[in-house]
PDB file of C-alpha atoms in Angstrom:
ATOM      1  CA  LYS A   1     119.213 -45.710 318.021  1.00 63.00           C
ATOM      2  CA  ALA A   2     117.529 -45.847 314.629  1.00 76.00           C
ATOM      3  CA  GLY A   3     114.974 -48.575 314.038  1.00 90.00           C
ATOM      4  CA  VAL A   4     114.610 -50.940 311.140  1.00 94.00           C
ATOM      5  CA  THR A   5     114.141 -49.067 307.895  1.00 95.00           C
ATOM      6  CA  GLN A   6     112.634 -50.336 304.685  1.00 96.00           C
ATOM      7  CA  THR A   7     112.655 -48.757 301.272  1.00 97.00           C
ATOM      8  CA  PRO A   8     110.668 -48.001 299.335  1.00 97.00           C
ATOM      9  CA  ARG A   9     107.551 -47.701 301.475  1.00 95.00           C
ATOM     10  CA  TYR A  10     105.167 -48.038 298.545  1.00 96.00           C
ATOM     11  CA  LEU A  11     105.608 -49.593 295.142  1.00 96.00           C
ATOM     12  CA  ILE A  12     103.376 -50.250 292.164  1.00 97.00           C
ATOM     13  CA  LYS A  13     104.488 -52.745 289.529  1.00 97.00           C
ATOM     14  CA  THR A  14     102.861 -54.604 286.677  1.00 97.00           C
ATOM     15  CA  ARG A  15     102.662 -58.327 286.189  1.00 97.00           C
ATOM     16  CA  GLY A  16     105.821 -59.894 284.837  1.00 97.00           C
ATOM     17  CA  GLN A  17     108.125 -57.209 286.198  1.00 97.00           C
ATOM     18  CA  GLN A  18     110.628 -57.765 288.937  1.00 98.00           C
ATOM     19  CA  VAL A  19     111.132 -55.793 292.133  1.00 98.00           C
ATOM     20  CA  THR A  20     113.830 -55.319 294.749  1.00 98.00           C
ATOM     21  CA  LEU A  21     113.056 -54.275 298.308  1.00 98.00           C
ATOM     22  CA  SER A  22     115.620 -53.107 300.817  1.00 98.00           C
ATOM     23  CA  CYS A  23     115.887 -53.469 304.572  1.00 97.00           C
ATOM     24  CA  SER A  24     118.418 -51.890 306.918  1.00 97.00           C
ATOM     25  CA  PRO A  25     118.468 -53.542 310.352  1.00 95.00           C
ATOM     26  CA  ILE A  26     119.103 -51.882 313.665  1.00 93.00           C
ATOM     27  CA  SER A  27     122.788 -51.161 314.102  1.00 93.00           C
ATOM     28  CA  GLY A  28     124.528 -54.208 315.527  1.00 89.00           C
ATOM     29  CA  HIS A  29     121.811 -56.645 314.496  1.00 90.00           C
ATOM     30  CA  ARG A  30     123.053 -59.419 312.244  1.00 90.00           C
ATOM     31  CA  SER A  31     119.872 -61.330 311.573  1.00 90.00           C
ATOM     32  CA  VAL A  32     117.304 -60.120 309.065  1.00 92.00           C
ATOM     33  CA  SER A  33     114.090 -61.957 308.291  1.00 91.00           C
ATOM     34  CA  TRP A  34     111.511 -61.211 305.624  1.00 93.00           C
ATOM     35  CA  TYR A  35     107.756 -61.750 305.828  1.00 92.00           C
ATOM     36  CA  GLN A  36     104.821 -61.369 303.506  1.00 93.00           C
ATOM     37  CA  GLN A  37     101.520 -60.193 304.904  1.00 88.00           C
ATOM     38  CA  THR A  38      98.254 -60.514 303.000  1.00 86.00           C
ATOM     39  CA  PRO A  39      94.678 -60.326 304.239  1.00 78.00           C
ATOM     40  CA  GLY A  40      93.993 -63.903 303.179  1.00 77.00           C
ATOM     41  CA  GLN A  41      97.156 -65.658 304.381  1.00 78.00           C
ATOM     42  CA  GLY A  42      98.199 -63.485 307.262  1.00 78.00           C
ATOM     43  CA  LEU A  43     101.885 -63.137 308.022  1.00 82.00           C
ATOM     44  CA  GLN A  44     104.108 -65.697 306.342  1.00 87.00           C
ATOM     45  CA  PHE A  45     107.821 -66.251 306.724  1.00 86.00           C
ATOM     46  CA  LEU A  46     109.922 -65.860 303.599  1.00 92.00           C
ATOM     47  CA  PHE A  47     113.536 -66.297 304.705  1.00 89.00           C
ATOM     48  CA  GLU A  48     116.112 -65.338 307.279  1.00 89.00           C
ATOM     49  CA  TYR A  49     119.662 -64.172 306.718  1.00 92.00           C
ATOM     50  CA  PHE A  50     122.463 -64.156 309.219  1.00 90.00           C
ATOM     51  CA  SER A  51     125.998 -63.027 308.447  1.00 88.00           C
ATOM     52  CA  GLU A  52     125.283 -62.974 304.705  1.00 92.00           C
ATOM     53  CA  THR A  53     123.995 -66.558 304.693  1.00 92.00           C
ATOM     54  CA  GLN A  54     120.432 -67.720 304.273  1.00 91.00           C
ATOM     55  CA  ARG A  55     119.699 -69.720 307.397  1.00 85.00           C
ATOM     56  CA  ASN A  56     115.994 -70.453 307.095  1.00 82.00           C
ATOM     57  CA  LYS A  57     113.550 -70.469 304.235  1.00 86.00           C
ATOM     58  CA  GLY A  58     109.775 -70.549 304.117  1.00 86.00           C
ATOM     59  CA  ASN A  59     107.547 -72.172 301.539  1.00 86.00           C
ATOM     60  CA  PHE A  60     107.686 -69.646 298.759  1.00 93.00           C
ATOM     61  CA  PRO A  61     108.546 -70.263 295.090  1.00 95.00           C
ATOM     62  CA  GLY A  62     111.999 -69.597 293.713  1.00 95.00           C
ATOM     63  CA  ARG A  63     110.794 -66.266 292.293  1.00 97.00           C
ATOM     64  CA  PHE A  64     111.380 -64.935 295.807  1.00 97.00           C
ATOM     65  CA  SER A  65     115.031 -64.529 296.652  1.00 96.00           C
ATOM     66  CA  GLY A  66     117.151 -62.459 298.933  1.00 97.00           C
ATOM     67  CA  ARG A  67     120.622 -61.614 300.001  1.00 97.00           C
ATOM     68  CA  GLN A  68     122.436 -59.931 302.833  1.00 97.00           C
ATOM     69  CA  PHE A  69     125.438 -57.683 302.603  1.00 96.00           C
ATOM     70  CA  SER A  70     128.439 -57.432 304.894  1.00 95.00           C
ATOM     71  CA  ASN A  71     126.873 -54.451 306.674  1.00 93.00           C
ATOM     72  CA  SER A  72     123.796 -56.655 307.435  1.00 93.00           C
ATOM     73  CA  ARG A  73     121.558 -54.717 305.062  1.00 97.00           C
ATOM     74  CA  SER A  74     119.330 -57.091 303.173  1.00 97.00           C
ATOM     75  CA  GLU A  75     117.503 -57.048 299.885  1.00 98.00           C
ATOM     76  CA  MET A  76     114.601 -59.140 298.736  1.00 98.00           C
ATOM     77  CA  ASN A  77     113.884 -59.702 295.069  1.00 98.00           C
ATOM     78  CA  VAL A  78     110.723 -60.968 293.445  1.00 97.00           C
ATOM     79  CA  SER A  79     110.887 -61.841 289.769  1.00 96.00           C
ATOM     80  CA  THR A  80     108.050 -62.317 287.284  1.00 97.00           C
ATOM     81  CA  LEU A  81     105.540 -60.602 289.524  1.00 97.00           C
ATOM     82  CA  GLU A  82     102.040 -62.018 289.838  1.00 97.00           C
ATOM     83  CA  LEU A  83      98.880 -60.307 291.046  1.00 96.00           C
ATOM     84  CA  GLY A  84      98.976 -62.487 294.165  1.00 95.00           C
ATOM     85  CA  ASP A  85     102.307 -60.983 295.165  1.00 96.00           C
ATOM     86  CA  SER A  86     100.515 -57.796 296.184  1.00 96.00           C
ATOM     87  CA  ALA A  87     101.175 -57.577 299.897  1.00 95.00           C
ATOM     88  CA  LEU A  88     102.878 -55.780 302.738  1.00 93.00           C
ATOM     89  CA  TYR A  89     106.455 -57.023 302.949  1.00 96.00           C
ATOM     90  CA  LEU A  90     107.971 -56.729 306.392  1.00 93.00           C
ATOM     91  CA  CYS A  91     111.495 -57.242 307.494  1.00 93.00           C
ATOM     92  CA  ALA A  92     112.634 -57.837 311.033  1.00 91.00           C
ATOM     93  CA  SER A  93     116.039 -57.680 312.621  1.00 90.00           C
ATOM     94  CA  SER A  94     117.369 -59.240 315.751  1.00 87.00           C
ATOM     95  CA  LEU A  95     120.629 -59.167 317.605  1.00 81.00           C
ATOM     96  CA  THR A  96     123.002 -62.068 317.153  1.00 62.00           C
ATOM     97  CA  GLY A  97     123.229 -65.795 317.554  1.00 49.00           C
ATOM     98  CA  GLY A  98     119.999 -66.647 315.823  1.00 53.00           C
ATOM     99  CA  GLY A  99     117.091 -64.432 314.999  1.00 51.00           C
ATOM    100  CA  ILE A 100     114.493 -66.619 316.599  1.00 61.00           C
ATOM    101  CA  LEU A 101     116.244 -66.549 319.947  1.00 60.00           C
ATOM    102  CA  ASN A 102     116.185 -62.837 320.223  1.00 70.00           C
ATOM    103  CA  GLU A 103     113.540 -60.171 320.216  1.00 78.00           C
ATOM    104  CA  GLN A 104     112.391 -59.279 316.738  1.00 81.00           C
ATOM    105  CA  TYR A 105     112.208 -55.650 315.671  1.00 87.00           C
ATOM    106  CA  PHE A 106     110.113 -54.938 312.628  1.00 89.00           C
ATOM    107  CA  GLY A 107     110.352 -52.259 310.014  1.00 92.00           C
ATOM    108  CA  PRO A 108     107.334 -50.311 308.735  1.00 90.00           C
ATOM    109  CA  GLY A 109     107.034 -52.501 305.665  1.00 93.00           C
ATOM    110  CA  THR A 110     106.897 -52.002 301.920  1.00 95.00           C
ATOM    111  CA  ARG A 111     103.434 -52.030 300.394  1.00 95.00           C
ATOM    112  CA  LEU A 112     103.712 -53.685 296.979  1.00 97.00           C
ATOM    113  CA  THR A 113     100.812 -53.484 294.548  1.00 97.00           C
ATOM    114  CA  VAL A 114     100.936 -55.551 291.370  1.00 97.00           C
ATOM    115  CA  THR A 115      98.550 -54.525 288.611  1.00 97.00           C
TER     116      THR A 115
ATOM    117  CA  LYS B   1     104.551 -78.434 312.266  1.00 85.00           C
ATOM    118  CA  GLN B   2     103.859 -75.543 314.622  1.00 89.00           C
ATOM    119  CA  GLU B   3     100.435 -73.953 314.413  1.00 92.00           C
ATOM    120  CA  VAL B   4      99.521 -70.810 316.307  1.00 95.00           C
ATOM    121  CA  THR B   5      95.891 -69.858 316.832  1.00 96.00           C
ATOM    122  CA  GLN B   6      94.469 -66.675 318.249  1.00 96.00           C
ATOM    123  CA  ILE B   7      90.938 -66.486 319.523  1.00 92.00           C
ATOM    124  CA  PRO B   8      88.870 -64.414 319.165  1.00 91.00           C
ATOM    125  CA  ALA B   9      89.686 -63.031 315.729  1.00 93.00           C
ATOM    126  CA  ALA B  10      88.056 -59.724 316.670  1.00 95.00           C
ATOM    127  CA  LEU B  11      87.085 -58.065 319.900  1.00 94.00           C
ATOM    128  CA  SER B  12      85.237 -54.866 320.706  1.00 96.00           C
ATOM    129  CA  VAL B  13      85.148 -53.465 324.226  1.00 96.00           C
ATOM    130  CA  PRO B  14      84.195 -50.178 325.886  1.00 97.00           C
ATOM    131  CA  GLU B  15      87.000 -47.979 327.144  1.00 97.00           C
ATOM    132  CA  GLY B  16      88.193 -48.929 330.613  1.00 97.00           C
ATOM    133  CA  GLU B  17      87.434 -52.614 330.324  1.00 97.00           C
ATOM    134  CA  ASN B  18      90.256 -55.123 330.684  1.00 96.00           C
ATOM    135  CA  LEU B  19      91.293 -57.018 327.558  1.00 96.00           C
ATOM    136  CA  VAL B  20      92.160 -60.719 327.479  1.00 96.00           C
ATOM    137  CA  LEU B  21      93.733 -62.033 324.279  1.00 97.00           C
ATOM    138  CA  ASN B  22      94.422 -65.719 323.838  1.00 97.00           C
ATOM    139  CA  CYS B  23      97.111 -67.495 321.867  1.00 97.00           C
ATOM    140  CA  SER B  24      97.546 -71.246 321.585  1.00 98.00           C
ATOM    141  CA  PHE B  25     100.351 -73.201 319.965  1.00 96.00           C
ATOM    142  CA  THR B  26     100.648 -76.881 319.101  1.00 96.00           C
ATOM    143  CA  ASP B  27     104.372 -77.497 319.613  1.00 92.00           C
ATOM    144  CA  SER B  28     105.678 -76.705 323.076  1.00 91.00           C
ATOM    145  CA  ALA B  29     109.310 -76.841 321.882  1.00 91.00           C
ATOM    146  CA  ILE B  30     109.657 -73.090 321.614  1.00 90.00           C
ATOM    147  CA  TYR B  31     112.475 -70.751 322.539  1.00 87.00           C
ATOM    148  CA  ASN B  32     110.201 -67.840 323.298  1.00 90.00           C
ATOM    149  CA  LEU B  33     106.840 -66.284 322.549  1.00 92.00           C
ATOM    150  CA  GLN B  34     106.451 -62.681 321.531  1.00 92.00           C
ATOM    151  CA  TRP B  35     103.437 -60.385 321.386  1.00 94.00           C
ATOM    152  CA  PHE B  36     103.196 -57.579 318.838  1.00 92.00           C
ATOM    153  CA  ARG B  37     100.708 -54.930 317.930  1.00 93.00           C
ATOM    154  CA  GLN B  38     100.124 -53.825 314.392  1.00 90.00           C
ATOM    155  CA  ASP B  39      98.359 -50.666 313.347  1.00 87.00           C
ATOM    156  CA  PRO B  40      96.581 -50.691 309.965  1.00 78.00           C
ATOM    157  CA  GLY B  41      98.999 -50.820 307.046  1.00 69.00           C
ATOM    158  CA  LYS B  42     102.006 -50.519 309.317  1.00 73.00           C
ATOM    159  CA  GLY B  43     104.742 -52.713 310.692  1.00 77.00           C
ATOM    160  CA  LEU B  44     104.773 -54.594 313.965  1.00 83.00           C
ATOM    161  CA  THR B  45     105.666 -53.143 317.340  1.00 87.00           C
ATOM    162  CA  SER B  46     107.043 -55.531 319.909  1.00 86.00           C
ATOM    163  CA  LEU B  47     105.103 -55.505 323.169  1.00 93.00           C
ATOM    164  CA  LEU B  48     106.432 -58.349 325.287  1.00 93.00           C
ATOM    165  CA  LEU B  49     108.827 -61.257 324.867  1.00 90.00           C
ATOM    166  CA  ILE B  50     108.542 -64.268 327.164  1.00 92.00           C
ATOM    167  CA  GLN B  51     111.449 -66.699 327.184  1.00 89.00           C
ATOM    168  CA  SER B  52     110.543 -70.385 327.356  1.00 90.00           C
ATOM    169  CA  SER B  53     111.819 -70.568 330.933  1.00 92.00           C
ATOM    170  CA  GLN B  54     109.597 -67.707 332.067  1.00 93.00           C
ATOM    171  CA  ARG B  55     105.958 -67.763 333.097  1.00 95.00           C
ATOM    172  CA  GLU B  56     105.081 -64.123 332.534  1.00 95.00           C
ATOM    173  CA  GLN B  57     106.273 -60.671 331.566  1.00 94.00           C
ATOM    174  CA  THR B  58     104.846 -57.290 332.484  1.00 96.00           C
ATOM    175  CA  SER B  59     105.178 -53.845 330.996  1.00 94.00           C
ATOM    176  CA  GLY B  60     102.938 -51.078 332.251  1.00 96.00           C
ATOM    177  CA  ARG B  61      99.322 -52.037 331.640  1.00 97.00           C
ATOM    178  CA  LEU B  62     100.370 -55.150 329.730  1.00 97.00           C
ATOM    179  CA  ASN B  63     100.931 -58.586 331.183  1.00 97.00           C
ATOM    180  CA  ALA B  64     101.605 -61.731 329.199  1.00 97.00           C
ATOM    181  CA  SER B  65     101.660 -65.249 330.578  1.00 97.00           C
ATOM    182  CA  LEU B  66     103.102 -68.402 329.084  1.00 97.00           C
ATOM    183  CA  ASP B  67     102.126 -71.986 329.859  1.00 96.00           C
ATOM    184  CA  LYS B  68     104.161 -74.280 327.641  1.00 93.00           C
ATOM    185  CA  SER B  69     102.605 -77.461 328.984  1.00 93.00           C
ATOM    186  CA  SER B  70      99.166 -76.422 327.805  1.00 95.00           C
ATOM    187  CA  GLY B  71     100.442 -74.555 324.758  1.00 96.00           C
ATOM    188  CA  ARG B  72      98.915 -71.247 325.756  1.00 97.00           C
ATOM    189  CA  SER B  73      99.820 -67.626 326.171  1.00 97.00           C
ATOM    190  CA  THR B  74      97.516 -64.852 327.290  1.00 97.00           C
ATOM    191  CA  LEU B  75      97.965 -61.124 326.879  1.00 97.00           C
ATOM    192  CA  TYR B  76      96.151 -58.964 329.406  1.00 97.00           C
ATOM    193  CA  ILE B  77      95.688 -55.254 328.826  1.00 97.00           C
ATOM    194  CA  ALA B  78      94.358 -53.441 331.853  1.00 97.00           C
ATOM    195  CA  ALA B  79      92.016 -50.467 331.670  1.00 97.00           C
ATOM    196  CA  SER B  80      91.852 -50.381 327.872  1.00 97.00           C
ATOM    197  CA  GLN B  81      92.045 -47.082 326.008  1.00 97.00           C
ATOM    198  CA  PRO B  82      90.999 -46.137 322.461  1.00 96.00           C
ATOM    199  CA  GLY B  83      94.710 -45.987 321.587  1.00 95.00           C
ATOM    200  CA  ASP B  84      94.903 -49.717 322.265  1.00 97.00           C
ATOM    201  CA  SER B  85      92.828 -50.348 319.149  1.00 97.00           C
ATOM    202  CA  ALA B  86      95.034 -52.416 316.849  1.00 96.00           C
ATOM    203  CA  THR B  87      95.659 -55.969 315.753  1.00 95.00           C
ATOM    204  CA  TYR B  88      97.581 -58.043 318.255  1.00 96.00           C
ATOM    205  CA  LEU B  89      99.760 -60.891 317.040  1.00 94.00           C
ATOM    206  CA  CYS B  90     101.456 -63.621 318.987  1.00 94.00           C
ATOM    207  CA  VAL B  91     104.525 -65.285 317.531  1.00 92.00           C
ATOM    208  CA  ALA B  92     106.000 -68.592 318.663  1.00 91.00           C
ATOM    209  CA  ALA B  93     109.738 -68.975 318.078  1.00 86.00           C
ATOM    210  CA  GLY B  94     110.726 -72.594 317.475  1.00 83.00           C
ATOM    211  CA  ASN B  95     112.890 -73.618 314.538  1.00 75.00           C
ATOM    212  CA  LYS B  96     111.358 -70.610 312.896  1.00 76.00           C
ATOM    213  CA  LEU B  97     108.866 -67.955 313.803  1.00 80.00           C
ATOM    214  CA  THR B  98     105.219 -68.945 313.501  1.00 87.00           C
ATOM    215  CA  PHE B  99     102.609 -66.209 313.610  1.00 89.00           C
ATOM    216  CA  GLY B 100      99.077 -66.400 314.856  1.00 92.00           C
ATOM    217  CA  GLY B 101      96.310 -64.915 312.748  1.00 91.00           C
ATOM    218  CA  GLY B 102      95.918 -61.993 315.109  1.00 93.00           C
ATOM    219  CA  THR B 103      93.113 -60.527 317.181  1.00 96.00           C
ATOM    220  CA  ARG B 104      91.686 -57.262 315.926  1.00 95.00           C
ATOM    221  CA  VAL B 105      90.801 -55.088 318.906  1.00 97.00           C
ATOM    222  CA  LEU B 106      88.532 -52.070 318.934  1.00 97.00           C
ATOM    223  CA  VAL B 107      88.255 -50.032 322.108  1.00 97.00           C
ATOM    224  CA  LYS B 108      85.239 -47.745 321.965  1.00 97.00           C
ATOM    225  CA  PRO B 109      85.336 -44.393 323.793  1.00 95.00           C
TER     226      PRO B 109
END
């Protein structure tokens, strides 16, 4: 069974641009969560989607948004990029009935560098 | 608000020694607690998941305990190997997932 996949793996953007990251969960998993990891702040929760609906949201500005498609694939978008958005972005999938109740499986992450 | 703390932040041990990693959380109203390892620049690999009704979980050389009343979980790694060098994260699942800051482990050959 294939694991969680994220594309692209590496990305370099300049300030002010926008970026879209993609996450494909494990087959059968309906919950996808996104996290930002930086050396200074550690791992921080962005949002969780379940059955195409955002169920939970962390404390990030509105420049960070996401969506989930009917096949459970999820995208995360960051608009008007800032230098501080440079980070490893991880997505995690879990089975059904609530992501937090089930074991989380993480993808390899997308390393975003903003110059 | 849930806070998860991992102490120590870094640990260096000689190969063969047992590892003890600590995780404490402030809100005992959790559904489960999960331990992950992360290799530099990579994603997270799930190690053990302990449901709130359980006291411990074991997988090979790994054993994790959970004491909700004291807000603590401990990950034991027996007979450490250089391949165990990584950052270990504990995650408390309440209304949302709350991550600890991690313990960076170095096992020296």
